[in-house]
Amino acid sequence: AKRHITVIPEIEMPGHSEEVTSAYPEISCSGKAYTDYDFCAGKEATFTFLQNVLDEVIDLFPSHYIHIGGDEASKGGWHKCADCKKRMESLQLKNVDELQSYFINRIEKYVNQRGRQIIGWDEILEGGITPNATVMSWRGTKGGIEASNRGFDVIMTPTDYCYFDYCQDPRKQESDEPICAFWGDLTFEKVYSFNPTEGLSKEAASHILGAQANVWTEYIPTNEQLEYMIMPRLFSLSEVQWSEMGNKNFERFSDRVRTWGFDMLRAKNFNFRNKPAVTQE
Ligand code: ACM
């Protein structure tokens, strides 16, 4: 807060939760540890558990937004689970996408009751979006375009431009990039070319809150490597957000980064990739 930064916690649900269902198998569909990736959407115990977790998180973090994930739920267990089937029958839900929508909706109501607002990945659009949600569009910009056209607030963070766990060198196998990184051609120049409001009406564009870089660290073992993945691409994404699109000029920007930007990073002893202009070999 002293640095005018708001930290928004992400409490992932209903997928990506195998570490939780392993420790608390009673809130998974199978009831067995090391079996399910997702929380059970049929059992009441799941919601009691998550509301308790959210209570603690809300007390710890003053942010207006609480991110509740929503991405990449396999929903595999839900098809076979008696509790999930019962829930779907009683609520007349047609498929597991609608069951996920019920799940997120219920959590959203709870978070709203506590005076906060949810953010979710673009999967929360499937099966019916919840009323006050803000959408993070990561599987491209399609979800963000759809949501902003429907009047929802959106943060654009498509993999092609915003995933800083991808390599920043297009040369692939001969690359001097760290071994531990997703292969990708996400150069400094490509990030700079991103336009978060491309193809949107003025009204829809007003719902784009901004863009976000993601740095998933499962293949990033050290702080030094983390710094390398971030810079100088974060300069590009910052410039994208505070520039008028028509005023962008990559050569001028790249010159400023290689002089002023690199001097600043060196002075701070920051580990960065110092070849921002490399695009094709
Ligand atoms: C994501 O990268 N699964 C949001």
Coordinates of C-alpha atoms and ligand atoms in Angstrom, one line a residue:
A1 CA 0.0 0.0 0.0
K2 CA 2.9 2.3 0.8
R3 CA 4.0 1.9 -2.9
H4 CA 0.4 2.3 -4.2
I5 CA 0.2 -1.4 -5.2
T6 CA -2.8 -3.5 -4.4
V7 CA -2.1 -7.2 -4.0
I8 CA -5.1 -9.3 -5.1
P9 CA -5.1 -12.9 -3.9
E10 CA -6.2 -15.7 -6.2
I11 CA -7.9 -18.6 -4.4
E12 CA -8.3 -21.2 -7.2
M13 CA -11.6 -23.1 -7.6
P14 CA -13.1 -25.4 -8.7
G15 CA -10.0 -26.8 -10.6
H16 CA -6.3 -26.8 -10.1
S17 CA -7.0 -27.9 -6.5
E18 CA -5.4 -31.3 -6.2
E19 CA -3.2 -30.1 -3.3
V20 CA -6.4 -29.2 -1.4
T21 CA -8.4 -32.4 -2.3
S22 CA -5.3 -34.5 -1.3
A23 CA -5.2 -32.9 2.2
Y24 CA -9.1 -32.7 2.5
P25 CA -10.4 -35.6 0.3
E26 CA -13.8 -35.2 1.9
I27 CA -14.5 -32.2 -0.4
S28 CA -13.6 -34.1 -3.6
C29 CA -16.0 -36.3 -5.6
S30 CA -14.2 -39.6 -5.0
G31 CA -13.5 -38.8 -1.3
K32 CA -10.0 -40.3 -1.8
A33 CA -6.7 -38.4 -1.5
Y34 CA -4.5 -37.9 -4.6
T35 CA -7.5 -38.7 -6.9
D36 CA -9.4 -35.5 -7.9
Y37 CA -8.2 -32.2 -9.4
D38 CA -11.4 -30.4 -8.7
F39 CA -13.6 -29.7 -5.7
C40 CA -16.9 -31.6 -5.6
A41 CA -19.6 -29.2 -6.7
G42 CA -22.4 -31.4 -5.2
K43 CA -21.3 -31.6 -1.5
E44 CA -22.3 -28.8 0.8
A45 CA -19.0 -29.3 2.7
T46 CA -17.1 -27.9 -0.3
F47 CA -18.9 -24.5 0.1
T48 CA -18.5 -24.4 3.8
F49 CA -14.7 -25.1 3.4
L50 CA -14.3 -22.5 0.7
Q51 CA -16.3 -19.8 2.5
N52 CA -14.1 -20.4 5.6
V53 CA -11.0 -20.0 3.4
L54 CA -12.4 -16.9 1.8
D55 CA -13.3 -15.4 5.2
E56 CA -9.6 -15.7 6.2
V57 CA -8.4 -14.3 2.9
I58 CA -10.8 -11.4 3.0
D59 CA -9.6 -10.5 6.5
L60 CA -6.0 -10.6 5.4
F61 CA -6.2 -8.8 2.1
P62 CA -7.9 -5.3 1.8
S63 CA -8.3 -5.5 -2.0
H64 CA -11.7 -4.8 -3.4
Y65 CA -11.2 -7.7 -5.8
I66 CA -10.7 -11.4 -4.8
H67 CA -9.7 -13.6 -7.7
I68 CA -11.4 -17.0 -7.5
G69 CA -9.7 -18.7 -10.5
G70 CA -12.3 -20.7 -12.4
D71 CA -9.8 -21.9 -15.1
E72 CA -9.0 -25.3 -16.4
A73 CA -11.4 -27.3 -14.2
S74 CA -11.4 -30.8 -15.7
K75 CA -14.9 -31.5 -14.3
G76 CA -14.0 -35.1 -14.9
G77 CA -15.2 -36.4 -11.5
W78 CA -18.4 -34.4 -11.7
H79 CA -19.9 -36.6 -14.5
K80 CA -19.7 -39.7 -12.3
C81 CA -20.3 -38.2 -8.9
A82 CA -23.7 -39.0 -7.2
D83 CA -23.6 -35.6 -5.3
C84 CA -22.9 -33.6 -8.4
K85 CA -25.7 -35.5 -10.3
K86 CA -28.1 -34.8 -7.5
R87 CA -27.2 -31.1 -7.5
M88 CA -27.7 -30.9 -11.3
E89 CA -31.0 -32.7 -11.2
S90 CA -32.4 -30.6 -8.4
L91 CA -31.3 -27.3 -10.1
Q92 CA -32.2 -28.6 -13.5
L93 CA -28.7 -27.9 -14.8
K94 CA -28.1 -29.3 -18.3
N95 CA -24.4 -30.0 -18.2
V96 CA -21.2 -29.7 -16.1
D97 CA -20.5 -26.2 -17.5
E98 CA -23.8 -25.0 -16.0
L99 CA -22.7 -26.8 -12.7
Q100 CA -19.5 -24.8 -12.8
S101 CA -21.5 -21.6 -13.4
Y102 CA -23.6 -22.5 -10.3
F103 CA -20.4 -23.0 -8.3
I104 CA -18.9 -19.7 -9.3
N105 CA -22.2 -17.9 -8.9
R106 CA -22.6 -19.2 -5.4
I107 CA -19.1 -18.1 -4.4
E108 CA -19.6 -14.8 -6.1
K109 CA -22.7 -14.1 -4.0
Y110 CA -20.7 -14.9 -0.8
V111 CA -17.8 -12.7 -1.8
N112 CA -20.3 -9.9 -2.6
Q113 CA -21.9 -10.3 0.7
R114 CA -18.5 -9.7 2.3
G115 CA -18.4 -6.4 0.3
R116 CA -15.9 -7.6 -2.3
Q117 CA -16.0 -8.4 -6.0
I118 CA -14.7 -11.5 -7.9
I119 CA -12.3 -11.8 -10.8
G120 CA -12.3 -15.0 -12.7
W121 CA -10.5 -16.5 -15.7
D122 CA -12.5 -16.5 -19.0
E123 CA -13.8 -20.0 -18.4
I124 CA -16.4 -18.3 -16.0
L125 CA -18.1 -17.2 -19.2
E126 CA -19.0 -20.8 -20.0
G127 CA -22.4 -22.1 -18.8
G128 CA -23.6 -18.6 -17.9
I129 CA -21.5 -15.7 -16.4
T130 CA -22.1 -14.5 -12.9
P131 CA -23.6 -11.0 -12.5
N132 CA -20.8 -8.8 -11.1
A133 CA -17.7 -10.7 -12.2
T134 CA -14.6 -9.2 -13.8
V135 CA -13.1 -11.4 -16.4
M136 CA -9.4 -12.1 -17.1
S137 CA -9.1 -13.1 -20.7
W138 CA -6.2 -15.5 -21.0
R139 CA -7.1 -18.0 -23.8
G140 CA -6.7 -15.2 -26.4
T141 CA -8.8 -12.1 -26.3
K142 CA -12.0 -13.7 -27.5
G143 CA -13.5 -14.2 -24.0
G144 CA -12.5 -10.6 -23.1
I145 CA -14.2 -9.2 -26.3
E146 CA -17.4 -11.2 -25.6
A147 CA -17.5 -10.1 -22.0
S148 CA -16.8 -6.4 -22.6
N149 CA -19.4 -6.4 -25.4
R150 CA -21.9 -7.7 -22.8
G151 CA -20.9 -4.9 -20.3
F152 CA -18.5 -6.8 -18.0
D153 CA -15.2 -5.4 -16.9
V154 CA -12.2 -7.2 -18.4
I155 CA -8.5 -7.5 -17.9
M156 CA -6.7 -8.7 -21.0
T157 CA -3.9 -11.2 -20.5
P158 CA -3.8 -13.4 -23.6
T159 CA -1.1 -16.1 -23.7
D160 CA 0.3 -14.8 -27.1
Y161 CA 1.3 -11.4 -25.6
C162 CA 1.2 -11.6 -21.8
Y163 CA 2.7 -14.9 -20.6
F164 CA 6.1 -14.0 -19.3
D165 CA 6.8 -17.6 -18.4
Y166 CA 7.3 -18.1 -22.2
C167 CA 10.8 -17.6 -23.7
Q168 CA 11.6 -14.3 -25.1
D169 CA 13.9 -15.6 -27.8
P170 CA 12.5 -16.9 -31.1
R171 CA 15.5 -19.1 -31.9
K172 CA 14.2 -22.1 -30.0
Q173 CA 16.7 -24.9 -29.6
E174 CA 19.8 -22.9 -30.2
S175 CA 18.6 -20.3 -27.8
D176 CA 20.5 -19.0 -24.8
E177 CA 17.2 -18.7 -22.9
P178 CA 17.0 -20.6 -19.6
I179 CA 16.2 -24.3 -20.0
C180 CA 13.5 -24.0 -17.4
A181 CA 11.0 -21.9 -19.4
F182 CA 8.1 -22.6 -21.7
W183 CA 9.1 -22.4 -25.3
G184 CA 7.5 -19.4 -26.9
D185 CA 8.4 -16.5 -29.2
L186 CA 7.3 -13.8 -26.9
T187 CA 9.7 -11.1 -27.7
F188 CA 10.0 -7.7 -26.2
E189 CA 8.8 -6.3 -29.6
K190 CA 5.8 -8.6 -29.7
V191 CA 4.6 -7.6 -26.3
Y192 CA 4.9 -3.9 -27.4
S193 CA 2.7 -4.7 -30.4
F194 CA -0.2 -5.8 -28.2
N195 CA -3.4 -3.7 -28.4
P196 CA -5.8 -4.7 -25.6
T197 CA -8.8 -2.9 -27.1
E198 CA -8.3 -4.0 -30.7
G199 CA -11.6 -4.4 -32.6
L200 CA -13.7 -3.1 -29.7
S201 CA -16.4 -0.3 -29.9
K202 CA -15.7 2.7 -27.7
E203 CA -18.3 1.4 -25.2
A204 CA -16.8 -2.1 -25.0
A205 CA -13.3 -0.6 -24.8
S206 CA -14.3 1.4 -21.7
H207 CA -14.8 -2.0 -19.9
I208 CA -11.1 -3.0 -20.5
L209 CA -9.5 -2.2 -17.2
G210 CA -6.1 -2.9 -18.5
A211 CA -3.6 -5.7 -19.4
Q212 CA -1.7 -8.0 -17.1
A213 CA 1.5 -10.1 -17.5
N214 CA 1.4 -13.6 -16.0
V215 CA 4.6 -15.3 -14.7
W216 CA 3.8 -18.8 -13.6
T217 CA 6.8 -20.0 -11.7
E218 CA 6.6 -23.8 -11.9
Y219 CA 9.6 -23.8 -14.2
I220 CA 11.3 -20.7 -12.7
P221 CA 13.4 -21.9 -9.7
T222 CA 15.3 -18.7 -8.8
N223 CA 14.6 -15.0 -8.3
E224 CA 17.4 -14.3 -10.8
Q225 CA 15.5 -16.2 -13.5
L226 CA 12.3 -14.6 -12.5
E227 CA 13.9 -11.1 -13.1
Y228 CA 15.2 -12.3 -16.4
M229 CA 11.7 -13.4 -17.5
I230 CA 10.1 -10.1 -16.6
M231 CA 12.6 -7.5 -18.0
P232 CA 12.5 -5.8 -20.4
R233 CA 9.1 -7.2 -21.4
L234 CA 7.4 -5.4 -18.5
F235 CA 8.6 -2.1 -20.0
S236 CA 6.7 -3.1 -23.2
L237 CA 3.5 -4.0 -21.4
S238 CA 3.6 -0.8 -19.4
E239 CA 4.1 1.3 -22.5
V240 CA 1.2 -0.5 -24.2
Q241 CA -1.1 0.6 -21.3
W242 CA -0.1 4.2 -21.0
S243 CA 0.4 5.0 -24.7
E244 CA -2.2 6.0 -27.3
M245 CA -2.1 3.2 -29.8
G246 CA -1.5 5.5 -32.7
N247 CA 1.5 7.1 -31.0
K248 CA 3.5 4.0 -30.6
N249 CA 6.9 3.7 -32.2
F250 CA 9.0 0.6 -31.6
E251 CA 12.4 2.1 -32.7
R252 CA 12.1 5.1 -30.4
F253 CA 10.9 3.0 -27.5
S254 CA 13.6 0.3 -28.0
D255 CA 16.3 3.1 -28.0
R256 CA 14.9 4.5 -24.7
V257 CA 14.9 1.0 -23.2
R258 CA 18.4 0.2 -24.3
T259 CA 19.8 3.4 -22.9
W260 CA 17.7 4.7 -20.0
G261 CA 16.0 1.4 -19.1
F262 CA 19.0 -0.8 -19.1
D263 CA 21.0 1.8 -17.1
M264 CA 18.3 1.8 -14.5
L265 CA 18.1 -2.0 -14.3
R266 CA 21.9 -2.2 -14.0
A267 CA 21.9 0.3 -11.2
K268 CA 19.4 -1.8 -9.4
N269 CA 21.4 -5.0 -10.0
F270 CA 18.5 -6.5 -11.8
N271 CA 19.0 -9.6 -14.0
F272 CA 17.5 -8.8 -17.4
R273 CA 17.6 -9.9 -21.0
N274 CA 19.8 -7.3 -22.7
K275 CA 18.8 -7.9 -26.3
P276 CA 15.4 -6.4 -26.7
A277 CA 15.6 -5.7 -30.4
V278 CA 16.3 -9.4 -31.5
T279 CA 13.3 -10.6 -33.4
Q280 CA 14.4 -12.9 -36.2
E281 CA 17.7 -14.6 -36.9
Ligands
ACM1 C1 -4.0 -19.9 -16.8 O1 -2.9 -19.7 -17.3 N1 -4.4 -21.2 -16.6 C2 -4.9 -18.9 -16.4

